[in-house]
Short mmCIF file of C-alpha atoms in Angstrom, two decimals:
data_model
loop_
_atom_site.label_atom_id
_atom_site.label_comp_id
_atom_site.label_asym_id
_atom_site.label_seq_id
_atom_site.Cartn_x
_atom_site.Cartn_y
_atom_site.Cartn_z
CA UNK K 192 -23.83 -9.65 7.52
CA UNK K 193 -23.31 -12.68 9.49
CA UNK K 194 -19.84 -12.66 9.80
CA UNK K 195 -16.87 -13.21 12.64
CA UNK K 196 -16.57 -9.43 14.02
CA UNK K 197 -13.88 -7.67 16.75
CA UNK K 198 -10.48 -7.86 15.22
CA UNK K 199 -9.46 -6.99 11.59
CA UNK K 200 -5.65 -7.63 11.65
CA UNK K 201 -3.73 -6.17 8.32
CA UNK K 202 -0.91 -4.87 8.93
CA UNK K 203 0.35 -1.53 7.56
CA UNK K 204 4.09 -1.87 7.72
CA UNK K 205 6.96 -1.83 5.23
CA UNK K 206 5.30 -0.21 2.27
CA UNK K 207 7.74 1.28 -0.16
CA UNK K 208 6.27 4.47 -2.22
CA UNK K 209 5.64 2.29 -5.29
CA UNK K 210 4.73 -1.31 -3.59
CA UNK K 211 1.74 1.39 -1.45
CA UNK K 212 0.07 1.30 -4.66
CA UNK K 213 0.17 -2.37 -5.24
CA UNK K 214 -0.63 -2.81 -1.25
CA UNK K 215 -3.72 -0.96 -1.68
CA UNK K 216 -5.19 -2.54 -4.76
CA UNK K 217 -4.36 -6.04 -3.74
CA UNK K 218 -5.80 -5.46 -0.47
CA UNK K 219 -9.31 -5.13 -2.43
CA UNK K 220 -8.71 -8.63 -4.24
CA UNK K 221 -7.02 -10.62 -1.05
CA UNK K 222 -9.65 -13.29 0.43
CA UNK K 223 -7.39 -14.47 2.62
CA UNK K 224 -6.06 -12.06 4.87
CA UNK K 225 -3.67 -12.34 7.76
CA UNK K 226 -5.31 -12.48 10.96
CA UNK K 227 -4.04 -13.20 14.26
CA UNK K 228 -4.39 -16.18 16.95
CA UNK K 229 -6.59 -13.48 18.99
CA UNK K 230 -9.93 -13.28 18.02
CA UNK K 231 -13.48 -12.24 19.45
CA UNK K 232 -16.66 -13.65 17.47
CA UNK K 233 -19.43 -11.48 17.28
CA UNK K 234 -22.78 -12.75 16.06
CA UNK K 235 -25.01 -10.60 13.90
CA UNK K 236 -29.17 -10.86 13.63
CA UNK K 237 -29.77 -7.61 11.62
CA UNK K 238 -32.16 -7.52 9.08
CA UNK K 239 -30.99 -5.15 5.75
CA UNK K 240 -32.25 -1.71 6.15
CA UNK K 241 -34.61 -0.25 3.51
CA UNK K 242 -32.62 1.12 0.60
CA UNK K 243 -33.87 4.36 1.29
CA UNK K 244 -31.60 5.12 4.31
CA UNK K 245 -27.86 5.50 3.99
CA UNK K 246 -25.17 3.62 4.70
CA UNK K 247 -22.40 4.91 6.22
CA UNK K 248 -18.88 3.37 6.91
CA UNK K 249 -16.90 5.10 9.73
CA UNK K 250 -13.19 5.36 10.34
CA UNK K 251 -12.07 6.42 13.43
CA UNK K 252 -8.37 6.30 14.36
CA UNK K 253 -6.28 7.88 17.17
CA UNK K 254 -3.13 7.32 18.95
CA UNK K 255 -1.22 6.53 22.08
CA UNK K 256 -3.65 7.01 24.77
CA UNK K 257 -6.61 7.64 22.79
CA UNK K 258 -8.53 4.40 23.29
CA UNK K 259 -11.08 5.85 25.76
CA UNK K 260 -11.75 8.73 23.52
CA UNK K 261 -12.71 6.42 20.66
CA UNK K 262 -15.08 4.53 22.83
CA UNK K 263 -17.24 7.47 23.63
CA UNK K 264 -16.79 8.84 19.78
CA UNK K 265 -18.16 5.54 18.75
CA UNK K 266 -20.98 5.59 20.96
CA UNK K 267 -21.57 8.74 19.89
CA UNK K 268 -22.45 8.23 16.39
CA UNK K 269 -23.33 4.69 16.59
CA UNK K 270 -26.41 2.99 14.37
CA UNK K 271 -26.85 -0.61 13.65
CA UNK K 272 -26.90 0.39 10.20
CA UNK K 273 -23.37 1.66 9.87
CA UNK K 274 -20.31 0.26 9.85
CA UNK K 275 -17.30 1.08 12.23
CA UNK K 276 -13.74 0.36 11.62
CA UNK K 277 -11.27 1.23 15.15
CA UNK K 278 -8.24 2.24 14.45
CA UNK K 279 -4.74 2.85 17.30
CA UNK K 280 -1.47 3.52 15.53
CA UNK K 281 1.72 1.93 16.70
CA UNK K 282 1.88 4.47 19.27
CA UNK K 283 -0.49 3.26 21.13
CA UNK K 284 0.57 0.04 22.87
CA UNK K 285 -0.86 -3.78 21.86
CA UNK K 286 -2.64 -3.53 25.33
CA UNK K 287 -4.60 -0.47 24.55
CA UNK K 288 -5.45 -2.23 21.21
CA UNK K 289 -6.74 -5.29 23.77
CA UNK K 290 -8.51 -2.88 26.33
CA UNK K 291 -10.61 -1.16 23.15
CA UNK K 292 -11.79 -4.54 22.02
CA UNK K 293 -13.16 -5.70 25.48
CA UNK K 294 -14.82 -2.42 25.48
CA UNK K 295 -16.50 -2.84 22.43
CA UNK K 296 -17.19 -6.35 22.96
CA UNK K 297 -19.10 -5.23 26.24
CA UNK K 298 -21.80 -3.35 24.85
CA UNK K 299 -24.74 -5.42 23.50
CA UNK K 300 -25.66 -3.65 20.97
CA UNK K 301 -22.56 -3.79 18.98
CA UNK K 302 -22.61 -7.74 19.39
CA UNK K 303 -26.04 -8.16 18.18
CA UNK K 304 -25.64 -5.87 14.81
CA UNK K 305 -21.74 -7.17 14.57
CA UNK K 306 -20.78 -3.63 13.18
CA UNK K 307 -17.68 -2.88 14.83
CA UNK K 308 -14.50 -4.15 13.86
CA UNK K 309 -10.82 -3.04 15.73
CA UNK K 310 -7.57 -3.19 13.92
CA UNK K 311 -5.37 -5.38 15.42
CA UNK K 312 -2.20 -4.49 13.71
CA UNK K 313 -1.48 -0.95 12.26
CA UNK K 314 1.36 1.39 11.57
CA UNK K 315 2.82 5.07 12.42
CA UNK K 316 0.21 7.40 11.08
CA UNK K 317 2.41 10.54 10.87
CA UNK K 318 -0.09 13.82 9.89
CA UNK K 319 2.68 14.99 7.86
CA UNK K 320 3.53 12.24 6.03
CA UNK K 321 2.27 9.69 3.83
CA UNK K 322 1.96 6.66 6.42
CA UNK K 323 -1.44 8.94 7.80
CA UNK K 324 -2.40 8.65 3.99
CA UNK K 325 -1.16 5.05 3.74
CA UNK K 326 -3.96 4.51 7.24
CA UNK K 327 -6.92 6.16 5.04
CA UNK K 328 -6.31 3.94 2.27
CA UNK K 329 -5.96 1.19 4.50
CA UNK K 330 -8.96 1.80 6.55
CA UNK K 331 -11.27 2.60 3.16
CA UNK K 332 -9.88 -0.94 1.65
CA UNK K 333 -10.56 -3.36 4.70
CA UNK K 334 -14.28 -2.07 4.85
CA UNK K 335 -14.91 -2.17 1.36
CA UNK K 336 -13.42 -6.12 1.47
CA UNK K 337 -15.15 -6.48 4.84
CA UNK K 338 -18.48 -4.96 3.78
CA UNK K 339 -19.17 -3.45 0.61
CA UNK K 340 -22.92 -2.31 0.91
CA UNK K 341 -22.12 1.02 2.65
CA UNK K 342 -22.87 4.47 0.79
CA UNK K 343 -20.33 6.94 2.15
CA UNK K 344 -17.31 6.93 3.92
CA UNK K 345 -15.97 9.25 6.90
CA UNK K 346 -12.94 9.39 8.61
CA UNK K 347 -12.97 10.85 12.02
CA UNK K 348 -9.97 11.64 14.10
CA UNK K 349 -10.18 10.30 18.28
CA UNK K 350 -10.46 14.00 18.97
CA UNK K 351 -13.99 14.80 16.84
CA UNK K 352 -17.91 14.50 17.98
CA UNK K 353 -20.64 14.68 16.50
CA UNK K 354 -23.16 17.97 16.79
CA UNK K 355 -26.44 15.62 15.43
CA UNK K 356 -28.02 12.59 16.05
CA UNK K 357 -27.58 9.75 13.82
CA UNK K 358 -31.50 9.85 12.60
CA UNK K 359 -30.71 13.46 11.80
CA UNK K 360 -27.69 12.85 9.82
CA UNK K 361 -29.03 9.43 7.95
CA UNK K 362 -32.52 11.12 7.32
CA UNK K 363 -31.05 14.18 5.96
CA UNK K 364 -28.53 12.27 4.26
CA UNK K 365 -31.38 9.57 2.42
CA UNK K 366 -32.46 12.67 0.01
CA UNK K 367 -29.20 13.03 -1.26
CA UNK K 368 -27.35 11.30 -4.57
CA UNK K 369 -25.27 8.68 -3.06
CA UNK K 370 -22.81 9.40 -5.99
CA UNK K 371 -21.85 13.12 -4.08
CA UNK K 372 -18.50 13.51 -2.21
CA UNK K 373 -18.51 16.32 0.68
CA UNK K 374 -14.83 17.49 0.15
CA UNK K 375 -13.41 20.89 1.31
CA UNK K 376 -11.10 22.37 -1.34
CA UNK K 377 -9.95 24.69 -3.15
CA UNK K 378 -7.66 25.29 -6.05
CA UNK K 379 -6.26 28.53 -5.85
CA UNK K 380 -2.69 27.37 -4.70
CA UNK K 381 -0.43 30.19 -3.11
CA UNK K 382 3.29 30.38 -2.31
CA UNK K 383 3.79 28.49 0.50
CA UNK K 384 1.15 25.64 -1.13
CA UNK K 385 3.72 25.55 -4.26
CA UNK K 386 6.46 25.49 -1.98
CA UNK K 387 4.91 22.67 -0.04
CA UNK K 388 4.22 20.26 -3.55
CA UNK K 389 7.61 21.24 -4.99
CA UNK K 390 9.67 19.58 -1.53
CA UNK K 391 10.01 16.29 -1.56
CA UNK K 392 9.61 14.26 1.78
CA UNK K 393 10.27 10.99 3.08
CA UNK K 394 8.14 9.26 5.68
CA UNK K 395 10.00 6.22 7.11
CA UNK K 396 7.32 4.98 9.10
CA UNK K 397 5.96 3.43 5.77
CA UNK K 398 8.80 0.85 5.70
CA UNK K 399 10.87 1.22 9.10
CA UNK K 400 8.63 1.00 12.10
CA UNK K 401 10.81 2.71 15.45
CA UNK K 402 11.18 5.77 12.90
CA UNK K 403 8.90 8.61 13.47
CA UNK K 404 9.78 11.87 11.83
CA UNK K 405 10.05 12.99 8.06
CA UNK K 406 12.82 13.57 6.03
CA UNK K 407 13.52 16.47 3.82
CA UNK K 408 15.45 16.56 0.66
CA UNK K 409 17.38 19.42 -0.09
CA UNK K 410 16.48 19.74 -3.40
CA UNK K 411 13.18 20.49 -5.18
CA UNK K 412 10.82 19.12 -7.97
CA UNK K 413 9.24 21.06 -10.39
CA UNK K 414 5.34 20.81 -10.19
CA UNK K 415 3.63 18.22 -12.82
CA UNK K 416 1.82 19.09 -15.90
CA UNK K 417 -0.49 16.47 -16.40
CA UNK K 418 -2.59 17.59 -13.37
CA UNK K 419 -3.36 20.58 -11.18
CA UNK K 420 -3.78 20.59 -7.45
CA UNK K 421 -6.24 21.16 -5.13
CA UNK K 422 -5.57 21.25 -1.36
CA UNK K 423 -8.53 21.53 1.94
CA UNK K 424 -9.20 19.89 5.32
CA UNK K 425 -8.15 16.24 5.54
CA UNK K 426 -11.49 15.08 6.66
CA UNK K 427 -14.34 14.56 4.09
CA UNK K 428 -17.37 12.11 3.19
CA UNK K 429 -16.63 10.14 0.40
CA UNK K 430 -19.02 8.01 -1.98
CA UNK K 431 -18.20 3.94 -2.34
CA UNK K 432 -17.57 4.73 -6.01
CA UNK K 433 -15.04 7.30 -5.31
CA UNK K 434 -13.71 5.10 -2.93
CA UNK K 435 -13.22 2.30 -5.16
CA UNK K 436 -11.82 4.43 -7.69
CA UNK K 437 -8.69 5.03 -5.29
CA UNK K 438 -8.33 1.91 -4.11
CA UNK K 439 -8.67 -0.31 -7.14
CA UNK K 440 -7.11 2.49 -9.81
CA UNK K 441 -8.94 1.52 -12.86
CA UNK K 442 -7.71 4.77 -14.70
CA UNK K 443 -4.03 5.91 -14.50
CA UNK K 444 -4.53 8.95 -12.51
CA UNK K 445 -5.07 7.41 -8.74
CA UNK K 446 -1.76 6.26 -9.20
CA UNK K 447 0.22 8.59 -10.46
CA UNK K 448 -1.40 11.00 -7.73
CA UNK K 449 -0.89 8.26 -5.24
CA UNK K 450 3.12 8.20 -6.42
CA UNK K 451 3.52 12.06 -6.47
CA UNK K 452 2.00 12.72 -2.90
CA UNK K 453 3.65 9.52 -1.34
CA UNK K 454 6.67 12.20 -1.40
CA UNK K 455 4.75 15.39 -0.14
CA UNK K 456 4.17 16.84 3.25
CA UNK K 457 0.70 16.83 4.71
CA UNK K 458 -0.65 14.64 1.61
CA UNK K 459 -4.24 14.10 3.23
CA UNK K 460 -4.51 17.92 2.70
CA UNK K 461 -4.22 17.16 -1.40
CA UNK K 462 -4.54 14.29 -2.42
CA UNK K 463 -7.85 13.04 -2.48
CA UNK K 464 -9.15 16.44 -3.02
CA UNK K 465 -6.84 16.52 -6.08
CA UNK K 466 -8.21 13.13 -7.21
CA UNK K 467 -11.50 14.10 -7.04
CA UNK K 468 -11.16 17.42 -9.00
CA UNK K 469 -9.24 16.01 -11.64
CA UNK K 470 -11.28 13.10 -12.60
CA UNK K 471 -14.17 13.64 -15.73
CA UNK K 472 -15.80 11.05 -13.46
CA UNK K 473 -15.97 12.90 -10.10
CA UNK K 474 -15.45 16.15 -10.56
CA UNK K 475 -18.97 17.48 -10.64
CA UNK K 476 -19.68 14.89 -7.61
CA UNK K 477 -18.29 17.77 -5.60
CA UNK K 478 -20.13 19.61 -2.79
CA UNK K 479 -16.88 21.86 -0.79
CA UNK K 480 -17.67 20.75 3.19
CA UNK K 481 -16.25 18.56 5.36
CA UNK K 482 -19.63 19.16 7.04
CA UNK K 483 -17.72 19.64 10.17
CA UNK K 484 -18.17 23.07 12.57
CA UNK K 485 -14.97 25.58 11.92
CA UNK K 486 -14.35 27.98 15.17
CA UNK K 487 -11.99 28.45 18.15
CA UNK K 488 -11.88 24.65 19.06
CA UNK K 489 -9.48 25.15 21.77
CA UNK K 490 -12.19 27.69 23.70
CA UNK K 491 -13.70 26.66 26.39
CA UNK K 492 -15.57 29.55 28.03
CA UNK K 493 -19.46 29.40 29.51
CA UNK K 494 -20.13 31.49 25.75
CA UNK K 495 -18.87 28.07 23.54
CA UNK K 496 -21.43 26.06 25.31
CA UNK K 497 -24.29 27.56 23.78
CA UNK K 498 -26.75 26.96 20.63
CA UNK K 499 -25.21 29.95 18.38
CA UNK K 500 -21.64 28.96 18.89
CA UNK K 501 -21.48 24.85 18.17
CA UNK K 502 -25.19 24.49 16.58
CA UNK K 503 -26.17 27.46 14.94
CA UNK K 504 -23.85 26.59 11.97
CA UNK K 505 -25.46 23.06 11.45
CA UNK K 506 -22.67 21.03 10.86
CA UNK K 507 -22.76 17.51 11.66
CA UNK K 508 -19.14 17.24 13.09
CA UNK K 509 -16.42 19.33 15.22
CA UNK K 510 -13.33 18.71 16.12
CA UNK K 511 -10.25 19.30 18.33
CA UNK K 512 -12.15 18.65 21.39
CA UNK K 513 -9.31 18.24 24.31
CA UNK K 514 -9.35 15.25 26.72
CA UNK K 515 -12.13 15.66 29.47
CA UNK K 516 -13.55 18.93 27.32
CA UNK K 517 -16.62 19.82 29.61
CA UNK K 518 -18.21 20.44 26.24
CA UNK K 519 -18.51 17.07 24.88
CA UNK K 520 -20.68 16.55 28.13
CA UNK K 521 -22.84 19.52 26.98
CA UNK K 522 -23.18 17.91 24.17
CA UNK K 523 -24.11 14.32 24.94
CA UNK K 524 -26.79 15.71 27.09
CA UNK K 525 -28.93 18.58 25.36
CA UNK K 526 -27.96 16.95 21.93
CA UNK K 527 -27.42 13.74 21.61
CA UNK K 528 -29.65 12.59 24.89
CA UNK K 529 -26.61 10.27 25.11
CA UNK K 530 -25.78 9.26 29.46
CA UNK K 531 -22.89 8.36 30.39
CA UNK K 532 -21.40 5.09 28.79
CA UNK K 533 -23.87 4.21 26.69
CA UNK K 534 -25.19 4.81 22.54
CA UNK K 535 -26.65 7.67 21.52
CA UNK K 536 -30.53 6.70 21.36
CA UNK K 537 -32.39 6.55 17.89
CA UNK K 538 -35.61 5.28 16.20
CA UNK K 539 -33.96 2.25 16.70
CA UNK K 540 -34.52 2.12 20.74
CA UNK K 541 -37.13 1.32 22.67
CA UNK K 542 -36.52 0.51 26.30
CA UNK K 543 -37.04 2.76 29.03
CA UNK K 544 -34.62 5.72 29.32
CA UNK K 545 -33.65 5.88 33.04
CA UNK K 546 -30.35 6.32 35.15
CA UNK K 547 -30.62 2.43 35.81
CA UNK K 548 -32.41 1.19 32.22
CA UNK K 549 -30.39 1.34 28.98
CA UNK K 550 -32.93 2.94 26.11
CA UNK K 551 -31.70 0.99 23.14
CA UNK K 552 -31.65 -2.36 25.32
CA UNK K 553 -34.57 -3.19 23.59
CA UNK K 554 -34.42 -3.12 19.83
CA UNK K 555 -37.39 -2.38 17.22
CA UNK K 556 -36.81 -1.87 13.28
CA UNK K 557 -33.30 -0.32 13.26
CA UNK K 558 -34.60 1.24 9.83
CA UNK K 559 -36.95 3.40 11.27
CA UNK K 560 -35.08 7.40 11.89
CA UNK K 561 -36.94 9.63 14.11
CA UNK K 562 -34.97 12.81 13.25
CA UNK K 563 -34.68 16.12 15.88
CA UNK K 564 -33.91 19.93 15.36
CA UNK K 565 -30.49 18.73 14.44
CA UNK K 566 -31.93 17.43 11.02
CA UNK K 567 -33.15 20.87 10.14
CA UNK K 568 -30.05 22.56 11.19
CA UNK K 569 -27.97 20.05 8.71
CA UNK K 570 -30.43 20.51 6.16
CA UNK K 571 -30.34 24.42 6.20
CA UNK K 572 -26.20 23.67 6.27
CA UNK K 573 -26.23 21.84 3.22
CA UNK K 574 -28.10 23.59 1.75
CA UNK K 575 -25.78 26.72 1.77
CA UNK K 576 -23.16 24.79 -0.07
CA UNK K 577 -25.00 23.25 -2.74
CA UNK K 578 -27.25 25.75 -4.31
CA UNK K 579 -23.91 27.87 -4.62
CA UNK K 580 -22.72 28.80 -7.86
CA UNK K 581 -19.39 29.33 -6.49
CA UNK K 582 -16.86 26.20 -8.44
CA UNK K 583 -14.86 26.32 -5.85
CA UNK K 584 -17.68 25.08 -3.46
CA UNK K 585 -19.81 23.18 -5.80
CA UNK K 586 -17.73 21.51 -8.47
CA UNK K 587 -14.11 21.24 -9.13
CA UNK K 588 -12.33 21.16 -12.11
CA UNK K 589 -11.77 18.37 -14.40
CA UNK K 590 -8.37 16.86 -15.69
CA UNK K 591 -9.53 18.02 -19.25
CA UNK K 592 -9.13 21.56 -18.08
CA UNK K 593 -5.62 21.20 -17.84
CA UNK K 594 -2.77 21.10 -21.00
CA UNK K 595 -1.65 17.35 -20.44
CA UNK K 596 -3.25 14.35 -19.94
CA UNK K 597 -2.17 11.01 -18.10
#
């Protein structure tokens, strides 16, 4: 993919709850983009990997302040073969957006493959509104324009790290259908869910850009016929073809879905899970992880350092990690082999690992994966959830289950 790489500059703002729709699917067609006078060419010499290893395309986002955190997430769970798209909101100043770029633009091996891209421009992502939805979409259409060869998409938040290697997780990954969707849901809706898709909301940083909080209406709507809901975490690995389905729409029901939770609180919670579960396309395509480690995130005693705490599950991802959280050190070194300030070695290095010699300096096949314990540990994980019989783990339910249709 020999193209121009550092900035990707589309900006998010002034989207109206209907024109969102149109925003997104346009996005997909538009071959001439705006772009800014700024811009950082990065050259790329890698060779296609073999089919038989994954693909994945990688959104990370954060906020004010969080620029430093995404570097050392990204170098976490770098591989030439992936794809990385950097993402600050409008919180975070245009200089943090400047001092992430010269970051990335300072380690070699992300010039050489030409896999990471910043955006230059972006909105308010508020988590309980639909501008943090309107930033998925966002960040799932400019990599499918920018590079449409990836497998799966994940969206990772500034304050996530990885518990496996990137062999382990690609290896594990290459046995899998590349049609499956790793979303954590469930449809068993109580009373304070109902309550939740009954209000209707109003996030102004879709369309007015000093404006931060929500808006509640006083009164309520009743909850729609023509599909059923499904709520879980808002992280998830999704499949290109699932992707594509919400972006470009080709049915009716990405957009109706799309218009209903532009107006609901927290809609990352619903509604690709909804989507997903209410398709005849996708709904057996679901396995009910986010693959990501669920425990007392906030600890941070001598016991949540060890093996049977962060590992034993064998999830490939955790989250809520605080700034300067002594564990992420932990895990760089007896996981990830990862020093200070530098990628996480792979199959794909093979320099000399010493304080004062980068490993991955020197480059062999970037398609070979030499996986660890980690891959085992993932395995065994995945395992678990997909020789369930449980529906609410395995599959979801499909929009012919339901009375209406759209």
């Amino acid at each position: 993919m020999a193209k121009a790489r550092g900035w990707i500059l589309f900006p998010i703002l002034s989207i109206s709850s209907v024109s969102l729709v149109v925003f997104v699917v346009m996005l997909r067609f538009s071959g001439n983009l705006p772009r800014q006078s700024l811009h950082f060419p990065i050259s790329s010499s890698l060779e296609d990997p073999s089919p038989r290893s994954p693909r994945i395309a990688y959104f990370i986002s954060g906020s004010d302040g969080d620029g430093d955190r995404i570097m050392r997430l990204l170098l976490a769970v770098y591989h030439p073969i992936n794809y990385y798209l950097l993402n600050l909101d409008l919180r975070a100043s245009q200089r943090q957006r400047e001092r992430l770029v010269s970051a990335v633009l300072s380690v070699d091996s992300f010039a050489v493959a030409g896999n990471v891209d910043v955006v230059g421009q972006s909105g308010y992502s508020n988590p309980e509104g639909a501008s943090s939805l309107a930033t998925l979409l966002h960040g799932a259409a400019v990599l499918l324009w920018h590079c449409n060869d990836w497998d799966w998409f994940v969206n990772l938040a500034a304050s996530d790290y990885p518990l496996i290697t990137q062999d382990d997780f690609l290896h594990v990954l290459s046995f899998l259908p590349r049609n499956l969707n790793f979303i954590q849901h469930s449809d068993k809706i109580g009373s304070l869910e109902s309550q939740r898709m009954r209000s209707v909301v109003v996030d102004p940083g879709l369309y007015l850009a000093p404006r931060r909080d929500i808006f509640h209406a006083t009164q309520k709507r009743s909850l729609p016929t023509s599909f059923r809901f499904s709520t879980g975490s808002p992280f998830f690995m999704l499949s290109r073809k699932f992707v594509e389905f919400a972006i470009l729409g080709w049915e009716n029901l990405p957009r109706a879905l799309l218009l209903y939770f532009t107006n609901t609180k927290n809609p990352t919670l619903g509604y690709f899970q909804s989507l997903a579960a209410n398709s005849r396309e996708f709904c057996d395509t679901l396995v009910g992880s986010d693959l990501r480690f669920v425990g007392d995130s906030d600890s941070d005693s001598e016991s949540d350092l060890d093996s049977d705490s962060l590992l034993g599950g064998g999830a490939a991802f955790a989250g809520g990690f605080r700034r300067g959280d002594r564990r992420l050190d932990w895990i760089d070194g007896s996981v990830l082999s990862r020093r200070w300030g530098r990628v996480a070695p792979g199959g794909w290095c093979l320099g000399s690992d010493t304080w004062w010699s980068d490993k991955c300096a020197t480059w062999g096949d970037a398609r070979i994966l030499r996986p660890g314990p980690g891959a085992r540990r993932f395995e065994r994980y995945l395992l678990r959830f997909m020789t369930t019989n449980d529906s609410s783990v395995w599959t979801g339910f499909c929009l012919s289950d339901v009375d209406a249709s759209l």
